[in-house]
mmCIF file of C-alpha atoms in Angstrom:
data_model
loop_
_atom_site.group_PDB
_atom_site.id
_atom_site.type_symbol
_atom_site.label_atom_id
_atom_site.label_comp_id
_atom_site.label_asym_id
_atom_site.label_seq_id
_atom_site.Cartn_x
_atom_site.Cartn_y
_atom_site.Cartn_z
ATOM 1 C CA MET A 9 24.398 -5.687 4.466
ATOM 2 C CA THR A 10 21.328 -6.313 6.572
ATOM 3 C CA THR A 11 19.983 -9.846 6.759
ATOM 4 C CA GLU A 12 16.290 -9.879 5.950
ATOM 5 C CA LEU A 13 14.261 -10.792 9.005
ATOM 6 C CA LYS A 14 11.611 -13.452 8.728
ATOM 7 C CA MET A 15 8.754 -11.990 10.708
ATOM 8 C CA THR A 16 5.040 -12.401 10.450
ATOM 9 C CA ALA A 17 2.937 -9.369 9.581
ATOM 10 C CA GLU A 18 1.856 -9.203 13.221
ATOM 11 C CA GLN A 19 5.475 -9.227 14.429
ATOM 12 C CA VAL A 20 6.439 -6.491 11.977
ATOM 13 C CA MET A 21 3.608 -4.243 13.162
ATOM 14 C CA GLU A 22 4.522 -4.755 16.806
ATOM 15 C CA ALA A 23 8.255 -4.276 16.169
ATOM 16 C CA ARG A 24 7.916 -1.013 14.257
ATOM 17 C CA HIS A 25 8.603 2.098 16.323
ATOM 18 C CA SER A 26 9.561 5.616 15.347
ATOM 19 C CA VAL A 27 13.357 5.910 15.522
ATOM 20 C CA ARG A 28 14.999 9.315 15.791
ATOM 21 C CA LYS A 29 18.659 8.373 16.214
ATOM 22 C CA TYR A 30 20.384 6.623 13.310
ATOM 23 C CA ASP A 31 23.787 5.160 12.581
ATOM 24 C CA PRO A 32 25.144 7.482 9.852
ATOM 25 C CA ASN A 33 27.594 4.803 8.683
ATOM 26 C CA VAL A 34 24.906 2.323 7.638
ATOM 27 C CA THR A 35 24.013 2.199 3.968
ATOM 28 C CA ILE A 36 21.099 0.404 2.360
ATOM 29 C CA PRO A 37 21.899 -1.513 -0.835
ATOM 30 C CA GLN A 38 19.978 -0.127 -3.799
ATOM 31 C CA GLY A 39 18.284 -3.462 -4.371
ATOM 32 C CA GLU A 40 16.892 -3.525 -0.837
ATOM 33 C CA LEU A 41 15.816 0.108 -1.058
ATOM 34 C CA ASN A 42 14.033 -0.587 -4.331
ATOM 35 C CA GLU A 43 12.286 -3.591 -2.797
ATOM 36 C CA ILE A 44 11.063 -1.499 0.136
ATOM 37 C CA LEU A 45 9.718 1.108 -2.280
ATOM 38 C CA ARG A 46 8.148 -1.575 -4.477
ATOM 39 C CA LEU A 47 6.316 -3.025 -1.497
ATOM 40 C CA ALA A 48 5.207 0.444 -0.426
ATOM 41 C CA ALA A 49 3.822 1.049 -3.899
ATOM 42 C CA SER A 50 1.601 -2.038 -3.621
ATOM 43 C CA ALA A 51 -0.623 -0.114 -1.187
ATOM 44 C CA PRO A 52 -4.311 0.351 -2.042
ATOM 45 C CA SER A 53 -5.533 3.563 -3.633
ATOM 46 C CA SER A 54 -8.816 5.093 -4.726
ATOM 47 C CA TRP A 55 -9.604 4.017 -8.299
ATOM 48 C CA ASN A 56 -6.093 2.464 -8.366
ATOM 49 C CA LEU A 57 -4.677 5.893 -9.259
ATOM 50 C CA GLN A 58 -1.598 5.326 -7.077
ATOM 51 C CA HIS A 59 -1.479 8.903 -5.798
ATOM 52 C CA TRP A 60 2.002 8.611 -4.242
ATOM 53 C CA ARG A 61 5.467 9.569 -5.392
ATOM 54 C CA PHE A 62 8.619 8.926 -3.360
ATOM 55 C CA LEU A 63 11.250 11.653 -3.406
ATOM 56 C CA VAL A 64 14.274 9.778 -2.039
ATOM 57 C CA VAL A 65 17.129 11.919 -0.722
ATOM 58 C CA THR A 66 20.409 10.103 -0.055
ATOM 59 C CA ASP A 67 22.872 12.817 -1.117
ATOM 60 C CA PRO A 68 24.576 14.048 2.098
ATOM 61 C CA ALA A 69 24.762 17.614 0.816
ATOM 62 C CA ILE A 70 21.042 17.739 0.101
ATOM 63 C CA LYS A 71 20.224 16.124 3.448
ATOM 64 C CA GLU A 72 22.212 18.881 5.148
ATOM 65 C CA LYS A 73 20.023 21.429 3.368
ATOM 66 C CA LEU A 74 16.969 19.628 4.741
ATOM 67 C CA LEU A 75 18.207 20.029 8.317
ATOM 68 C CA PRO A 76 17.000 23.637 8.855
ATOM 69 C CA ILE A 77 13.848 22.877 6.874
ATOM 70 C CA ALA A 78 13.146 20.079 9.385
ATOM 71 C CA TYR A 79 13.815 22.487 12.263
ATOM 72 C CA GLY A 80 17.147 20.935 13.151
ATOM 73 C CA GLN A 81 15.989 17.332 13.510
ATOM 74 C CA GLN A 82 19.296 15.512 13.064
ATOM 75 C CA GLN A 83 17.690 12.297 11.863
ATOM 76 C CA VAL A 84 17.186 13.742 8.375
ATOM 77 C CA VAL A 85 20.977 13.846 8.026
ATOM 78 C CA ASP A 86 21.998 10.693 9.904
ATOM 79 C CA ALA A 87 19.444 8.312 8.373
ATOM 80 C CA TYR A 88 20.553 6.684 5.142
ATOM 81 C CA ALA A 89 17.614 8.210 3.285
ATOM 82 C CA THR A 90 15.113 10.935 3.941
ATOM 83 C CA ILE A 91 12.050 10.229 1.848
ATOM 84 C CA ILE A 92 9.459 12.839 1.022
ATOM 85 C CA ILE A 93 6.077 11.203 0.518
ATOM 86 C CA LEU A 94 4.241 13.183 -2.129
ATOM 87 C CA GLY A 95 0.542 13.140 -2.919
ATOM 88 C CA ASP A 96 -0.614 13.656 -6.493
ATOM 89 C CA LEU A 97 -3.102 16.519 -6.743
ATOM 90 C CA GLU A 98 -3.717 15.679 -10.401
ATOM 91 C CA ALA A 99 -4.122 11.939 -10.026
ATOM 92 C CA TYR A 100 -7.019 11.979 -12.474
ATOM 93 C CA LYS A 101 -4.375 12.267 -15.205
ATOM 94 C CA SER A 102 -3.325 8.715 -14.351
ATOM 95 C CA ALA A 103 -6.801 7.332 -15.038
ATOM 96 C CA ARG A 104 -6.340 6.674 -18.732
ATOM 97 C CA PRO A 105 -2.952 4.928 -18.541
ATOM 98 C CA VAL A 106 -4.132 2.879 -15.544
ATOM 99 C CA TYR A 107 -7.327 1.705 -17.212
ATOM 100 C CA ASP A 108 -5.824 1.338 -20.683
ATOM 101 C CA ALA A 109 -3.334 -1.076 -19.108
ATOM 102 C CA ALA A 110 -6.158 -2.879 -17.282
ATOM 103 C CA LEU A 111 -8.050 -3.235 -20.565
ATOM 104 C CA GLU A 112 -4.970 -4.554 -22.355
ATOM 105 C CA LYS A 113 -4.481 -7.202 -19.673
ATOM 106 C CA GLY A 114 -8.122 -8.216 -19.779
ATOM 107 C CA TYR A 115 -8.958 -6.997 -16.270
ATOM 108 C CA VAL A 116 -11.775 -4.725 -17.478
ATOM 109 C CA THR A 117 -13.942 -4.323 -20.541
ATOM 110 C CA GLU A 118 -13.778 -1.285 -22.787
ATOM 111 C CA GLN A 119 -17.089 -0.079 -21.365
ATOM 112 C CA VAL A 120 -15.848 -0.388 -17.784
ATOM 113 C CA ARG A 121 -12.655 1.448 -18.678
ATOM 114 C CA ASP A 122 -14.566 4.319 -20.255
ATOM 115 C CA ASN A 123 -17.004 4.490 -17.351
ATOM 116 C CA MET A 124 -14.207 4.549 -14.759
ATOM 117 C CA ILE A 125 -12.279 7.283 -16.552
ATOM 118 C CA ALA A 126 -15.427 9.394 -16.851
ATOM 119 C CA GLN A 127 -16.225 8.835 -13.168
ATOM 120 C CA ILE A 128 -12.742 9.881 -12.072
ATOM 121 C CA GLU A 129 -12.571 12.935 -14.296
ATOM 122 C CA GLY A 130 -16.024 13.987 -13.112
ATOM 123 C CA ALA A 131 -15.068 13.625 -9.448
ATOM 124 C CA TYR A 132 -11.943 15.746 -9.854
ATOM 125 C CA LYS A 133 -13.403 18.435 -12.129
ATOM 126 C CA ASN A 134 -13.474 21.814 -10.356
ATOM 127 C CA ASN A 135 -13.034 20.065 -7.015
ATOM 128 C CA PRO A 136 -9.654 20.914 -5.455
ATOM 129 C CA GLU A 137 -10.854 19.671 -2.065
ATOM 130 C CA ILE A 138 -11.283 16.096 -3.253
ATOM 131 C CA ALA A 139 -7.966 16.300 -5.082
ATOM 132 C CA ARG A 140 -6.178 17.314 -1.885
ATOM 133 C CA ASP A 141 -8.024 14.839 0.336
ATOM 134 C CA GLU A 142 -7.348 11.948 -2.031
ATOM 135 C CA ALA A 143 -3.688 12.917 -2.444
ATOM 136 C CA ILE A 144 -3.068 12.980 1.300
ATOM 137 C CA ARG A 145 -5.208 9.967 2.163
ATOM 138 C CA ASN A 146 -3.835 7.613 -0.472
ATOM 139 C CA SER A 147 -0.190 8.617 -0.199
ATOM 140 C CA SER A 148 -0.494 7.990 3.538
ATOM 141 C CA TYR A 149 -1.402 4.363 2.822
ATOM 142 C CA ALA A 150 1.852 3.991 0.899
ATOM 143 C CA ALA A 151 3.826 5.723 3.652
ATOM 144 C CA MET A 152 2.580 3.293 6.282
ATOM 145 C CA GLN A 153 3.287 0.344 4.026
ATOM 146 C CA LEU A 154 6.812 1.663 3.424
ATOM 147 C CA MET A 155 7.474 1.759 7.162
ATOM 148 C CA LEU A 156 6.268 -1.816 7.585
ATOM 149 C CA ALA A 157 8.283 -3.033 4.602
ATOM 150 C CA ALA A 158 11.393 -1.357 5.991
ATOM 151 C CA LYS A 159 10.923 -2.986 9.386
ATOM 152 C CA ALA A 160 10.416 -6.384 7.792
ATOM 153 C CA LYS A 161 13.857 -5.971 6.212
ATOM 154 C CA GLY A 162 15.516 -4.909 9.448
ATOM 155 C CA TYR A 163 15.511 -1.139 8.980
ATOM 156 C CA ASP A 164 13.957 1.669 10.986
ATOM 157 C CA THR A 165 11.845 4.670 10.089
ATOM 158 C CA CYS A 166 10.247 7.759 11.521
ATOM 159 C CA PRO A 167 7.330 9.674 9.987
ATOM 160 C CA MET A 168 7.767 13.426 10.375
ATOM 161 C CA GLY A 169 5.266 16.241 10.081
ATOM 162 C CA GLY A 170 7.540 18.907 11.567
ATOM 163 C CA TYR A 171 9.056 20.733 8.615
ATOM 164 C CA ASP A 172 8.629 23.935 6.630
ATOM 165 C CA ARG A 173 6.550 22.775 3.685
ATOM 166 C CA ASP A 174 7.090 25.865 1.538
ATOM 167 C CA ALA A 175 10.847 25.778 2.078
ATOM 168 C CA LEU A 176 10.902 22.065 1.272
ATOM 169 C CA ILE A 177 9.030 22.606 -1.980
ATOM 170 C CA LYS A 178 11.428 25.359 -2.973
ATOM 171 C CA GLU A 179 14.624 23.521 -1.997
ATOM 172 C CA LEU A 180 13.720 20.267 -3.774
ATOM 173 C CA ASN A 181 11.963 21.954 -6.692
ATOM 174 C CA ILE A 182 8.762 19.972 -6.115
ATOM 175 C CA PRO A 183 6.244 20.603 -8.931
ATOM 176 C CA SER A 184 2.879 22.126 -8.050
ATOM 177 C CA ARG A 185 1.186 18.873 -9.048
ATOM 178 C CA TYR A 186 2.457 17.270 -5.825
ATOM 179 C CA ILE A 187 1.869 18.043 -2.176
ATOM 180 C CA PRO A 188 4.291 16.873 0.529
ATOM 181 C CA THR A 189 2.305 14.540 2.762
ATOM 182 C CA LEU A 190 5.099 13.781 5.194
ATOM 183 C CA MET A 191 8.837 13.386 5.555
ATOM 184 C CA LEU A 192 10.104 9.947 6.488
ATOM 185 C CA THR A 193 13.565 8.875 7.627
ATOM 186 C CA LEU A 194 14.901 5.420 6.754
ATOM 187 C CA GLY A 195 18.013 3.772 8.129
ATOM 188 C CA LYS A 196 19.387 1.738 11.003
ATOM 189 C CA ALA A 197 18.839 2.803 14.608
ATOM 190 C CA SER A 198 21.853 3.741 16.692
ATOM 191 C CA VAL A 199 19.601 4.055 19.740
ATOM 192 C CA GLN A 200 16.470 1.983 19.930
ATOM 193 C CA ALA A 201 13.145 3.761 20.095
ATOM 194 C CA TYR A 202 11.688 4.112 23.545
ATOM 195 C CA PRO A 203 8.480 2.155 24.221
ATOM 196 C CA THR A 204 5.171 3.951 24.095
ATOM 197 C CA ALA A 205 1.892 3.341 25.895
ATOM 198 C CA ARG A 206 -1.206 2.762 23.814
ATOM 199 C CA PHE A 207 -4.884 3.197 24.585
ATOM 200 C CA GLY A 208 -6.810 -0.004 25.142
ATOM 201 C CA LEU A 209 -9.579 -1.068 22.814
ATOM 202 C CA ASP A 210 -12.113 -0.036 25.439
ATOM 203 C CA GLU A 211 -11.065 3.567 24.734
ATOM 204 C CA LEU A 212 -10.660 3.230 20.975
ATOM 205 C CA VAL A 213 -13.506 1.101 19.695
ATOM 206 C CA ILE A 214 -17.079 2.292 19.273
ATOM 207 C CA THR A 215 -19.466 -0.523 18.412
ATOM 208 C CA ASN A 216 -22.200 0.251 15.901
ATOM 209 C CA LYS A 217 -22.808 3.893 16.944
ATOM 210 C CA PHE A 218 -22.055 6.497 19.608
#
C-alpha cells in the first residue's frame, strides 16, 4: 500500500510528470482509486453538468486488447489502470437532475432552476459543435485534476492521445453519447520520468493584447 504524501498543491504540480514505464506488480487499493476519482470529479464544469465519465480498465485481459489500439504502448498493460476519459456529448440531459438537486438543497430558486435548464437546452439544441467542444473541454479539466490527485497520493500517470479512437469505441462498447477525450495510465513508476524543459513566462505570457 502506498503511503499518502503530504504535499502542497504547488509541490504536487511540480512533481507530476508523464510516466511511461510502470511496475506491473503494483496494485492500487480500491479505496485509494475511488478517492482519486472522487477528487477528479470535483473539477469545474460548464453549468455544473459534469461532462466527464471515467472508464476504468484494470482487467489484464482487456488491457492486453488495448495494446494494439494504443499502437503498442506497453504502459497501457503495465500500469495498474488504464482510464479512458469520456466527454458527454449529451450533457444537457444532466441539466434537470443537477438543478433539481440544487433546488432541493436550497442552492437555487425554482425560477433560477427553470431558467438554467432552458438556457442549457437552448445552447445544445441543433448545435453539435458546442456539444463536442464542451464535452472535450470539461472532461479535460477532470483529467488534469485526476493526474494531480494521483500524484498527491504517490502514484504516476500519463495522458495519451495516441490511440485508434474507432477501435477503442468498438472494443469497449462505448455508447455514442460519449466521446473519448484521452487515454490515461495510472500506476507506480518503475523508471522515473525524464525531466523536461519548459518555456519561460517571457515566451508564454501576453499582457493585455498582442
